[in-house]
Tab-separated table of C-alpha atoms in Angstrom:
chain	number	residue	atom	x	y	z
A	900	MET	CA	52.155	120.271	-86.739
A	901	GLN	CA	50.814	122.669	-84.432
A	902	VAL	CA	48.001	123.893	-87.248
A	903	GLU	CA	47.006	120.294	-88.150
A	904	ARG	CA	46.279	119.193	-84.401
A	905	ARG	CA	43.175	121.819	-84.555
A	906	LEU	CA	42.285	120.740	-87.653
A	907	ASN	CA	41.806	117.392	-86.435
A	908	VAL	CA	40.104	118.359	-83.197
A	909	LEU	CA	37.438	120.467	-85.344
A	910	SER	CA	36.647	118.287	-87.404
A	911	GLN	CA	35.218	116.065	-84.450
A	912	LEU	CA	33.429	118.333	-83.499
A	913	GLU	CA	29.723	119.293	-84.700
A	914	TYR	CA	29.344	121.958	-87.488
A	915	GLU	CA	27.713	124.456	-84.939
A	916	ASP	CA	29.284	128.196	-84.660
A	917	GLY	CA	30.466	128.499	-87.648
A	918	ALA	CA	33.105	125.644	-87.139
A	919	SER	CA	32.851	124.554	-91.109
A	920	GLU	CA	33.700	127.870	-91.714
A	921	LYS	CA	37.113	127.826	-89.654
A	922	ILE	CA	38.101	124.748	-91.051
A	923	GLY	CA	37.747	126.011	-94.246
A	924	LEU	CA	40.077	129.240	-93.710
A	925	MET	CA	42.428	127.305	-91.410
A	926	SER	CA	42.766	124.742	-94.268
A	927	ALA	CA	43.248	127.513	-97.085
A	928	LYS	CA	46.000	128.853	-94.706
A	929	MET	CA	47.960	125.462	-94.503
A	930	MET	CA	47.816	125.174	-98.038
A	931	GLU	CA	49.340	128.994	-98.145
A	932	THR	CA	52.527	127.809	-95.815
A	933	ARG	CA	52.798	124.542	-97.664
A	934	TYR	CA	53.107	125.505	-101.433
A	935	TYR	CA	54.791	128.099	-103.314
A	936	GLU	CA	54.489	129.775	-106.648
A	937	GLY	CA	57.658	127.458	-108.796
A	938	CYS	CA	57.598	124.588	-106.292
A	939	GLY	CA	57.210	122.266	-108.513
A	940	ARG	CA	54.374	120.457	-107.538
A	941	GLU	CA	51.133	119.675	-109.817
A	942	GLY	CA	47.263	120.374	-108.390
A	943	PRO	CA	44.174	119.848	-110.033
A	944	ILE	CA	41.889	121.886	-112.334
A	945	ARG	CA	39.624	123.545	-110.473
A	946	CYS	CA	37.985	125.024	-113.045
A	947	ILE	CA	37.069	125.214	-116.825
A	948	PHE	CA	35.504	128.130	-118.281
A	949	LEU	CA	34.775	129.972	-122.003
A	950	GLY	CA	34.989	133.650	-122.033
A	951	GLU	CA	34.070	135.410	-125.509
A	952	PHE	CA	34.039	138.665	-126.740
A	953	HIS	CA	30.236	140.197	-127.036
A	954	PRO	CA	29.574	142.538	-129.268
A	955	VAL	CA	27.579	144.742	-126.925
A	956	ALA	CA	28.382	143.693	-123.575
A	957	GLY	CA	32.245	142.997	-124.464
A	958	PRO	CA	34.733	140.508	-122.827
A	959	LYS	CA	31.957	137.774	-120.248
A	960	ILE	CA	32.177	134.543	-119.495
A	961	SER	CA	29.497	132.533	-121.312
A	962	CYS	CA	30.165	129.158	-119.438
A	963	GLN	CA	32.052	127.655	-116.594
A	964	PHE	CA	31.974	125.320	-114.354
A	965	PRO	CA	31.851	125.398	-111.275
A	966	GLU	CA	29.908	128.240	-111.820
A	967	ASP	CA	30.347	131.226	-109.925
A	968	TYR	CA	34.170	129.651	-109.479
A	969	ILE	CA	35.520	132.835	-111.527
A	970	SER	CA	34.112	135.795	-110.179
A	971	LYS	CA	32.798	139.006	-112.630
A	972	GLU	CA	35.121	141.378	-110.513
A	973	VAL	CA	38.242	138.776	-110.841
A	974	PHE	CA	37.207	137.771	-114.617
A	975	ASP	CA	37.464	141.900	-115.446
A	976	SER	CA	40.693	142.601	-113.907
A	977	ILE	CA	42.201	139.846	-116.219
A	978	SER	CA	40.128	140.186	-119.501
A	979	ALA	CA	42.404	142.085	-121.221
A	980	TYR	CA	44.680	138.906	-121.502
A	981	ILE	CA	41.968	136.741	-121.862
A	982	ILE	CA	40.031	138.612	-124.816
A	983	PRO	CA	44.058	139.885	-126.149
A	984	LYS	CA	45.067	141.500	-128.972
A	985	PRO	CA	45.035	140.307	-132.394
A	986	GLN	CA	49.181	140.002	-132.388
A	987	ILE	CA	49.180	137.030	-129.833
A	988	GLN	CA	45.876	135.495	-131.032
A	989	LYS	CA	46.611	131.243	-131.002
A	990	CYS	CA	49.774	131.268	-128.538
A	991	THR	CA	49.385	129.521	-125.219
A	992	MET	CA	49.228	132.070	-122.579
A	993	THR	CA	49.468	131.477	-118.818
A	994	ILE	CA	48.320	134.200	-116.323
A	995	ASN	CA	49.208	134.584	-112.436
A	996	ALA	CA	46.750	136.741	-110.273
A	997	LEU	CA	44.572	137.113	-107.609
A	998	GLY	CA	44.960	133.935	-106.329
A	999	HIS	CA	43.987	131.699	-109.806
A	1000	LYS	CA	46.893	130.691	-112.469
A	1001	ILE	CA	45.067	130.363	-115.752
A	1002	VAL	CA	46.046	128.802	-118.836
A	1003	GLY	CA	44.527	129.591	-122.290
A	1004	TYR	CA	45.082	129.484	-125.686
A	1005	PRO	CA	42.982	132.176	-127.209
A	1006	ILE	CA	41.250	132.065	-130.840
A	1007	ARG	CA	39.974	134.348	-133.360
A	1008	ILE	CA	37.817	133.898	-136.287
A	1009	ASP	CA	37.056	135.938	-139.094
A	1010	ASN	CA	33.896	136.134	-140.929
A	1011	PRO	CA	31.430	138.418	-142.116
A	1012	ARG	CA	28.233	136.278	-140.556
A	1013	TYR	CA	29.385	137.611	-137.289
A	1014	GLU	CA	28.183	140.827	-136.298
A	1015	ARG	CA	31.790	142.745	-135.693
A	1016	ASN	CA	32.854	140.178	-138.842
A	1017	VAL	CA	35.147	138.421	-135.773
A	1018	TYR	CA	34.544	135.458	-133.419
A	1019	LEU	CA	36.677	135.882	-130.303
A	1020	PHE	CA	36.530	133.162	-127.214
A	1021	ASN	CA	38.605	131.395	-125.402
A	1022	ILE	CA	38.850	128.119	-123.469
A	1023	CYS	CA	40.500	128.616	-119.908
A	1024	PHE	CA	41.944	126.042	-117.647
A	1025	VAL	CA	41.894	127.465	-113.804
A	1026	CYS	CA	44.481	125.682	-111.197
A	1027	ASP	CA	45.791	126.939	-107.912
A	1028	SER	CA	48.445	129.775	-108.132
A	1029	TRP	CA	51.281	127.221	-106.964
A	1030	SER	CA	50.208	125.035	-108.895
A	1031	LYS	CA	52.444	123.737	-111.993
A	1032	THR	CA	50.219	123.947	-115.571
A	1033	VAL	CA	52.940	123.458	-118.178
A	1034	GLN	CA	51.611	120.091	-118.613
A	1035	TYR	CA	48.080	121.035	-119.563
A	1036	GLU	CA	48.992	123.884	-122.289
A	1037	PRO	CA	49.134	121.087	-124.667
A	1038	VAL	CA	46.030	120.098	-123.513
A	1039	VAL	CA	44.240	123.698	-123.883
A	1040	LYS	CA	45.864	124.215	-127.384
A	1041	LYS	CA	44.449	120.938	-128.494
A	1042	LEU	CA	40.901	121.724	-126.913
A	1043	GLY	CA	40.932	125.285	-128.708
A	1044	GLU	CA	41.827	123.958	-131.675
A	1045	HIS	CA	38.915	121.101	-131.992
A	1046	LEU	CA	36.616	123.681	-130.856
A	1047	THR	CA	37.258	126.127	-133.906
A	1048	ILE	CA	36.702	123.705	-136.637
A	1049	MET	CA	32.980	123.210	-134.685
A	1050	GLU	CA	32.561	126.400	-134.394
A	1051	GLU	CA	33.300	127.024	-138.063
A	1052	GLU	CA	30.640	123.683	-139.026
A	1053	THR	CA	28.277	124.165	-136.413
A	1054	ARG	CA	28.461	127.579	-134.625
A	1055	PHE	CA	28.836	125.116	-131.450
A	1056	VAL	CA	30.471	127.716	-128.950
A	1057	SER	CA	29.294	131.209	-130.471
A	1058	GLY	CA	25.787	129.450	-130.421
A	1059	ALA	CA	25.464	129.035	-126.609
A	1060	SER	CA	24.979	125.077	-126.967
A	1061	SER	CA	23.444	124.103	-124.162
A	1062	LYS	CA	25.485	120.868	-124.392
A	1063	LEU	CA	28.489	123.030	-123.358
A	1064	PRO	CA	28.111	123.009	-119.634
A	1065	THR	CA	28.196	119.313	-119.756
A	1066	LEU	CA	30.942	119.194	-121.860
A	1067	LEU	CA	32.856	120.609	-119.435
A	1068	ALA	CA	31.923	119.732	-116.300
A	1069	HIS	CA	32.187	115.890	-118.077
A	1070	LEU	CA	35.840	117.501	-119.397
A	1071	LEU	CA	37.049	118.570	-115.622
A	1072	HIS	CA	36.224	115.299	-114.088
A	1073	ASP	CA	38.376	113.327	-116.621
A	1074	LEU	CA	41.215	115.186	-116.602
A	1075	ASN	CA	41.579	115.401	-112.926
A	1076	THR	CA	40.763	111.712	-111.892
A	1077	TYR	CA	42.322	109.886	-114.915
A	1078	ARG	CA	44.112	112.656	-117.072
A	1079	LYS	CA	42.693	111.963	-120.182
A	1080	ALA	CA	39.597	112.456	-121.751
A	1081	THR	CA	37.411	112.006	-124.787
A	1082	LEU	CA	34.742	114.546	-126.408
A	1083	VAL	CA	31.812	113.130	-128.560
A	1084	GLU	CA	30.136	116.019	-130.067
A	1085	GLY	CA	28.482	114.343	-133.744
A	1086	ASP	CA	30.665	112.250	-135.540
A	1087	THR	CA	33.492	114.014	-133.991
A	1088	VAL	CA	35.398	112.257	-131.801
A	1089	MET	CA	38.553	113.764	-129.678
A	1090	HIS	CA	40.952	112.337	-127.336
A	1091	LEU	CA	42.913	114.123	-124.727
A	1092	LYS	CA	45.940	113.005	-122.565
A	1093	VAL	CA	47.964	115.053	-119.729
A	1094	LEU	CA	51.431	114.127	-120.489
A	1095	GLU	CA	54.319	114.860	-117.848
A	1096	VAL	CA	56.653	116.757	-118.240
A	1097	ARG	CA	59.892	115.940	-116.591
A	1098	LYS	CA	63.520	117.762	-116.584
A	1099	ASP	CA	65.806	117.394	-119.431
A	1100	PRO	CA	67.619	114.291	-119.322
A	1101	PRO	CA	71.375	114.299	-118.363
A	1102	PRO	CA	73.659	114.076	-121.715
A	1103	VAL	CA	74.838	110.466	-122.698
A	1104	TYR	CA	78.674	110.198	-122.988
A	1105	ASP	CA	80.208	106.763	-124.294
A	1106	HIS	CA	81.616	105.803	-120.948
A	1107	ASP	CA	78.019	106.291	-119.208
A	1108	VAL	CA	76.063	102.206	-118.425
A	1109	PRO	CA	72.742	102.176	-118.649
A	1110	VAL	CA	70.670	99.923	-116.595
A	1111	LEU	CA	66.950	98.928	-117.098
A	1112	ILE	CA	64.987	99.957	-114.250
A	1113	ALA	CA	62.698	96.763	-114.119
A	1114	SER	CA	65.501	94.504	-113.753
A	1115	VAL	CA	66.491	96.061	-110.615
A	1116	GLY	CA	62.632	96.057	-109.070
A	1117	SER	CA	62.482	100.077	-109.156
A	1118	PRO	CA	59.093	101.641	-108.326
A	1119	ARG	CA	57.504	103.159	-112.179
A	1120	PRO	CA	58.749	106.767	-112.133
A	1121	GLY	CA	56.436	109.762	-112.855
A	1122	ARG	CA	52.871	110.756	-111.817
A	1123	PRO	CA	51.556	109.682	-108.458
A	1124	ARG	CA	49.018	107.323	-108.106
A	1125	ARG	CA	45.197	109.102	-109.063
A	1126	THR	CA	42.742	108.569	-106.528
A	1127	THR	CA	38.586	107.389	-108.733
A	1128	PRO	CA	36.844	110.230	-106.022
A	1129	PRO	CA	33.351	108.799	-104.320
A	1130	GLU	CA	30.413	108.774	-106.071
A	1131	GLY	CA	28.388	111.961	-104.991
A	1132	SER	CA	31.620	113.804	-104.586
A	1133	GLU	CA	32.915	116.955	-105.940
A	1134	PRO	CA	35.866	115.757	-107.883
A	1135	ILE	CA	39.535	116.184	-106.722
A	1136	GLN	CA	38.424	118.210	-102.834
A	1137	SER	CA	41.502	117.461	-101.418
A	1138	GLN	CA	45.749	117.663	-102.328
A	1139	GLU	CA	46.370	114.180	-100.267
A	1140	HIS	CA	46.346	112.364	-103.486
A	1141	LEU	CA	49.190	114.630	-104.057
A	1142	ASP	CA	51.248	113.197	-101.726
A	1143	ILE	CA	51.247	109.111	-102.679
A	1144	GLU	CA	54.006	107.174	-104.534
A	1145	ASP	CA	53.075	104.729	-106.688
A	1146	GLU	CA	55.391	101.589	-105.571
A	1147	GLU	CA	54.539	98.933	-108.304
A	1148	PRO	CA	57.503	98.131	-110.837
A	1149	PHE	CA	56.485	98.122	-113.929
A	1150	GLU	CA	57.918	95.716	-116.832
A	1151	VAL	CA	59.788	96.756	-120.391
A	1152	ASP	CA	57.958	94.547	-122.781
A	1153	LEU	CA	60.824	94.126	-125.181
A	1154	GLU	CA	58.384	93.092	-127.980
A	1155	ALA	CA	56.913	95.944	-127.851
A	1156	ASP	CA	56.349	98.808	-130.085
A	1157	TRP	CA	59.437	100.103	-130.132
A	1158	ASP	CA	61.249	101.747	-133.096
A	1159	LEU	CA	64.204	99.730	-134.645
A	1160	THR	CA	66.933	101.510	-132.515
A	1161	THR	CA	65.423	101.012	-129.297
A	1162	ARG	CA	64.335	96.937	-130.047
A	1163	GLN	CA	68.509	96.639	-131.142
A	1164	LEU	CA	69.705	97.830	-128.159
A	1165	LEU	CA	67.030	96.905	-125.130
A	1166	PRO	CA	68.497	93.202	-125.889
A	1167	HIS	CA	72.654	94.173	-125.233
A	1168	ILE	CA	71.578	96.737	-122.461
A	1169	ASP	CA	72.658	94.339	-119.089
A	1170	GLY	CA	74.199	97.016	-116.748
A	1171	TYR	CA	77.839	96.246	-117.661
A	1172	ASN	CA	77.669	97.341	-121.084
A	1173	HIS	CA	78.883	100.846	-121.697
A	1174	VAL	CA	77.700	103.721	-124.862
A	1175	SER	CA	80.907	102.557	-126.953
A	1176	LYS	CA	80.063	98.830	-126.859
A	1177	LEU	CA	76.615	99.223	-127.155
A	1178	ALA	CA	77.468	101.128	-130.493
A	1179	SER	CA	79.632	97.846	-131.363
A	1180	ASP	CA	77.912	94.662	-130.297
A	1181	THR	CA	74.848	96.023	-132.355
A	1182	GLY	CA	76.385	98.246	-135.492
A	1183	VAL	CA	74.731	101.337	-134.300
A	1184	GLU	CA	75.577	104.048	-135.006
A	1185	LYS	CA	76.969	105.975	-131.649
A	1186	THR	CA	74.945	109.374	-131.987
A	1187	LEU	CA	72.014	107.390	-132.430
A	1188	VAL	CA	72.968	105.531	-129.699
A	1189	LYS	CA	73.034	108.306	-127.198
A	1190	SER	CA	70.122	109.622	-128.368
A	1191	CYS	CA	68.234	106.869	-128.091
A	1192	ILE	CA	69.551	106.362	-124.559
A	1193	GLN	CA	68.583	109.764	-123.730
A	1194	ASN	CA	65.007	109.360	-124.500
A	1195	LEU	CA	64.601	106.155	-122.391
A	1196	VAL	CA	66.480	107.773	-119.759
A	1197	TYR	CA	63.699	110.683	-120.038
A	1198	TYR	CA	61.066	108.430	-120.024
A	1199	GLY	CA	62.449	106.819	-117.493
A	1200	VAL	CA	63.216	103.304	-118.632
A	1201	VAL	CA	66.718	103.161	-117.717
A	1202	THR	CA	69.143	105.109	-115.494
A	1203	LEU	CA	72.986	105.749	-116.063
A	1204	ILE	CA	75.569	104.489	-113.560
A	1205	PRO	CA	79.599	103.693	-114.111
A	1206	VAL	CA	81.432	101.494	-115.482
A	1207	ILE	CA	81.884	98.450	-113.053
A	1208	LYS	CA	85.765	97.399	-112.772
A	1209	PHE	CA	87.331	95.526	-110.162
A	1210	SER	CA	90.304	98.123	-109.956
A	1211	ASN	CA	87.382	100.964	-109.304
A	1212	MET	CA	86.977	102.722	-105.593
A	1213	TYR	CA	82.826	102.831	-103.782
A	1214	ARG	CA	81.973	104.698	-100.423
A	1215	ALA	CA	78.605	104.095	-98.824
A	1216	THR	CA	76.438	106.978	-98.307
A	1217	PRO	CA	74.234	107.972	-95.784
A	1218	ASN	CA	71.453	106.301	-97.457
A	1219	LEU	CA	72.917	102.290	-96.324
A	1220	SER	CA	71.266	103.061	-93.457
A	1221	ARG	CA	67.581	102.281	-95.322
A	1222	LEU	CA	68.868	98.724	-95.887
A	1223	PHE	CA	69.310	98.409	-92.070
A	1224	SER	CA	65.216	98.813	-91.597
A	1225	ASP	CA	63.797	98.401	-94.675
A	1226	GLU	CA	62.023	95.483	-95.447
A	1227	GLU	CA	61.170	95.716	-99.408
A	1228	LEU	CA	64.562	97.299	-99.940
A	1229	GLN	CA	66.482	94.187	-98.815
A	1230	LYS	CA	63.742	91.425	-99.858
A	1231	SER	CA	64.351	93.357	-103.586
A	1232	CYS	CA	67.992	93.730	-102.621
A	1233	LEU	CA	68.420	90.046	-102.128
A	1234	ALA	CA	66.349	88.933	-105.119
A	1235	PHE	CA	68.680	91.015	-107.716
A	1236	VAL	CA	71.928	89.588	-106.247
A	1237	THR	CA	70.724	85.287	-106.689
A	1238	LYS	CA	69.041	86.239	-109.964
A	1239	GLU	CA	71.146	84.670	-112.175
A	1240	ILE	CA	72.599	81.905	-109.258
A	1241	GLU	CA	70.799	78.288	-109.532
A	1242	THR	CA	72.309	75.890	-107.565
A	1243	THR	CA	73.496	77.603	-104.232
A	1244	THR	CA	74.112	75.598	-100.859
A	1245	GLU	CA	73.747	78.739	-99.053
A	1246	LYS	CA	71.354	81.791	-99.727
A	1247	PRO	CA	73.019	84.464	-98.718
A	1248	THR	CA	71.448	87.298	-95.917
A	1249	ILE	CA	71.489	90.782	-95.387
A	1250	SER	CA	74.281	90.443	-92.934
A	1251	ASP	CA	76.501	89.878	-95.403
A	1252	VAL	CA	75.735	92.035	-98.456
A	1253	LEU	CA	75.757	95.137	-95.427
A	1254	GLU	CA	79.176	93.181	-95.014
A	1255	ILE	CA	80.404	94.051	-98.092
A	1256	LEU	CA	78.955	97.221	-98.627
A	1257	CYS	CA	80.312	98.524	-95.568
A	1258	ALA	CA	83.741	97.595	-96.187
A	1259	LEU	CA	83.827	99.998	-98.976
A	1260	GLN	CA	85.791	103.030	-98.598
A	1261	GLN	CA	88.388	105.454	-100.311
A	1262	GLY	CA	91.672	103.891	-100.441
A	1263	THR	CA	90.109	99.930	-101.026
A	1264	THR	CA	89.654	98.939	-104.358
A	1265	LEU	CA	86.349	96.768	-105.026
A	1266	ARG	CA	89.306	94.174	-106.041
A	1267	ALA	CA	90.660	94.173	-102.640
A	1268	VAL	CA	87.003	94.060	-101.061
A	1269	CYS	CA	86.080	90.920	-103.072
A	1270	GLU	CA	89.512	88.931	-102.248
A	1271	ARG	CA	88.581	90.115	-98.264
A	1272	PHE	CA	85.583	88.361	-98.357
A	1273	SER	CA	86.414	85.356	-101.059
A	1274	ASN	CA	86.593	82.171	-98.545
A	1275	SER	CA	83.579	84.222	-96.310
A	1276	PRO	CA	80.751	81.339	-96.488
A	1277	GLY	CA	78.111	84.166	-97.481
A	1278	LEU	CA	79.122	85.173	-100.095
A	1279	THR	CA	77.630	82.880	-102.513
A	1280	PHE	CA	76.089	85.663	-104.945
A	1281	ASP	CA	77.348	87.970	-108.144
A	1282	ILE	CA	78.920	90.975	-106.212
A	1283	ARG	CA	78.588	93.358	-109.661
A	1284	ARG	CA	75.098	92.432	-109.247
A	1285	LEU	CA	75.337	93.641	-105.916
A	1286	ILE	CA	77.358	96.934	-106.864
A	1287	VAL	CA	74.597	97.728	-109.225
A	1288	PHE	CA	71.668	97.521	-106.781
A	1289	ALA	CA	73.483	99.487	-104.023
A	1290	GLN	CA	74.718	102.373	-106.438
A	1291	LEU	CA	70.696	102.376	-108.659
A	1292	HIS	CA	69.306	102.872	-105.156
A	1293	GLY	CA	72.358	105.389	-104.149
A	1294	LEU	CA	73.170	103.341	-101.679
A	1295	ILE	CA	77.151	103.760	-102.617
A	1296	LYS	CA	79.041	106.573	-104.996
A	1297	CYS	CA	81.772	105.209	-106.801
A	1298	LEU	CA	84.601	107.689	-106.609
A	1299	LYS	CA	86.291	108.369	-109.981
A	1300	ARG	CA	89.605	108.978	-111.021
A	1301	TYR	CA	90.237	112.943	-112.968
A	1302	PRO	CA	94.438	112.837	-114.003
A	1303	VAL	CA	95.842	116.207	-113.457
A	1304	LEU	CA	99.003	117.647	-116.213
A	1305	ILE	CA	100.972	119.570	-113.778
A	1306	ARG	CA	103.147	120.889	-115.692
A	1307	ALA	CA	103.812	120.650	-119.492
A	1308	HIS	CA	106.585	118.527	-120.992
A	1309	SER	CA	109.181	121.019	-122.553
A	1310	ARG	CA	110.545	119.977	-125.998
A	1311	PRO	CA	114.176	118.295	-126.303
A	1312	ASN	CA	116.512	119.836	-128.896
A	1313	GLY	CA	116.350	118.631	-132.524
A	1314	PHE	CA	112.062	118.034	-131.660
A	1315	ASN	CA	111.711	116.661	-135.698
A	1316	ASN	CA	107.978	117.253	-135.459
A	1317	ARG	CA	107.538	113.608	-135.041
A	1318	VAL	CA	103.613	112.877	-133.698
A	1319	ASP	CA	103.422	111.743	-129.974
A	1320	PRO	CA	100.516	108.972	-129.884
A	1321	VAL	CA	100.918	109.523	-126.016
A	1322	LEU	CA	100.290	113.784	-126.866
A	1323	GLY	CA	95.977	113.452	-127.669
A	1324	ILE	CA	95.677	111.564	-124.550
A	1325	ARG	CA	97.603	114.050	-121.845
A	1326	ARG	CA	95.825	116.492	-123.402
A	1327	LEU	CA	92.670	115.332	-121.809
A	1328	PHE	CA	94.311	115.164	-118.458
A	1329	ASN	CA	92.768	118.926	-117.291
A	1330	GLY	CA	91.019	117.344	-114.541
A	1331	ARG	CA	87.618	117.782	-116.333
A	1332	HIS	CA	87.950	114.070	-117.718
A	1333	CYS	CA	87.950	110.948	-115.935
A	1334	ALA	CA	89.719	107.697	-116.837
A	1335	ASP	CA	86.739	106.196	-117.526
A	1336	GLU	CA	85.989	108.475	-119.981
A	1337	ILE	CA	89.466	109.101	-121.332
A	1338	CYS	CA	89.754	105.721	-122.267
A	1339	CYS	CA	86.916	105.770	-124.432
A	1340	LEU	CA	87.166	108.826	-126.279
A	1341	GLY	CA	91.407	107.509	-127.139
A	1342	ARG	CA	90.495	104.264	-127.794
A	1343	ILE	CA	93.176	102.476	-125.148
A	1344	ASP	CA	92.650	100.129	-122.265
A	1345	LEU	CA	92.200	100.924	-118.687
A	1346	LEU	CA	95.988	99.140	-118.107
A	1347	THR	CA	97.728	101.511	-121.187
A	1348	LEU	CA	96.140	104.607	-119.484
A	1349	GLU	CA	97.298	103.396	-116.601
A	1350	GLN	CA	100.672	103.041	-117.252
A	1351	ILE	CA	101.092	106.322	-118.950
A	1352	ILE	CA	99.967	107.765	-115.831
A	1353	GLU	CA	102.959	106.017	-113.631
A	1354	ASP	CA	105.313	106.868	-116.213
A	1355	ASP	CA	104.747	110.325	-115.807
A	1356	PRO	CA	105.332	112.473	-112.447
A	1357	ASN	CA	103.729	115.220	-113.774
A	1358	ILE	CA	100.255	113.880	-113.412
A	1359	SER	CA	98.504	113.567	-110.337
A	1360	ILE	CA	94.900	111.779	-109.736
A	1361	ILE	CA	92.030	113.699	-108.399
A	1362	TRP	CA	89.272	111.539	-106.923
A	1363	ARG	CA	86.012	112.376	-106.399
């Protein structure tokens, strides 16, 4: 905070006695303290340069934008990695050294028309040392392959084309501003796009319930919104655009060009059907359903919640306090829980919603809470939709039951190798499978499982 206040004070001064240099140094120092290698944040492309092996001068930078961003001393120190040995040619490589993170794709072209019968070059993106750069690797690779074709056809790279600086400047601006670029050279057109690399989605189980993000008014997950820099300014000078979150909700178009499995599943994803029921209702193999749901989770179209049952127990989380003060969250909640109710005498208020959510606690089932408020005049909304909304926004958490078989049953005398129909279910009572998962794997209903647990005194329940 002290550094930010000093920056605000210095920005009001005239640029006299080196005030601008002080601001630059303090800004760089503050940036170093905020971000670090491995923090997972994306930064802009600071520079794009073309490195090549000259038959006389050796490795050198033949073109870069902005000019002199990578000094000769820095390049000479890492030139062995920019123009590497033949064993690692045409491999995406990242170098983090001397305050820069450089992503490249070295190319080797063997042809007798060159002085040494070979031409080596590498188109590289330069980012901050703390920045995540994995999203730029496919772009660098595609750009390198494209320049290889242009070099083989017209010697566009080695011929020191006058269009190369303009191409690099155009590429830097468009990738930073729009995250995509189109390069046109003669009859050749190439489209580049920076795709977001997300974390691997969690495994999908039979008892998981997918919910469409668009149906609950959640903001679209993914990259922060990019802002276009004003005309005449150098593109992407500040990091502030990294802190802007996209709060605009998105809609899922069921008529879009989805694959066949996704088109079959989307109409049945209502926030209540679990994976096994989706597979049964649509006639799609369960393995394909899981793969499809996992793909939709990866792209942020759906999210997973536990099966909603009135025998479940829920407890409020510290995030419930958001519902007291966040007006937008309150509006979204009331709109969602009353969406399918056409005729209501009284519309529910946020107080009615909070009263129910605060009553959820360990030891009290959802059925008991509903019975307590069944005569309340404000209970004019769908309680199941409220549970879905509260779970997706982290307001409540579902407590799951994990049966544990404390002591195995001893076989009686005269055991005749008869297969016990419950034996296969008991093998799942190890504390690693919740009740919903056991029901799906054992193909039994919850009442049957509860009866098995109640009849056996050697089975205990862990709630977590």
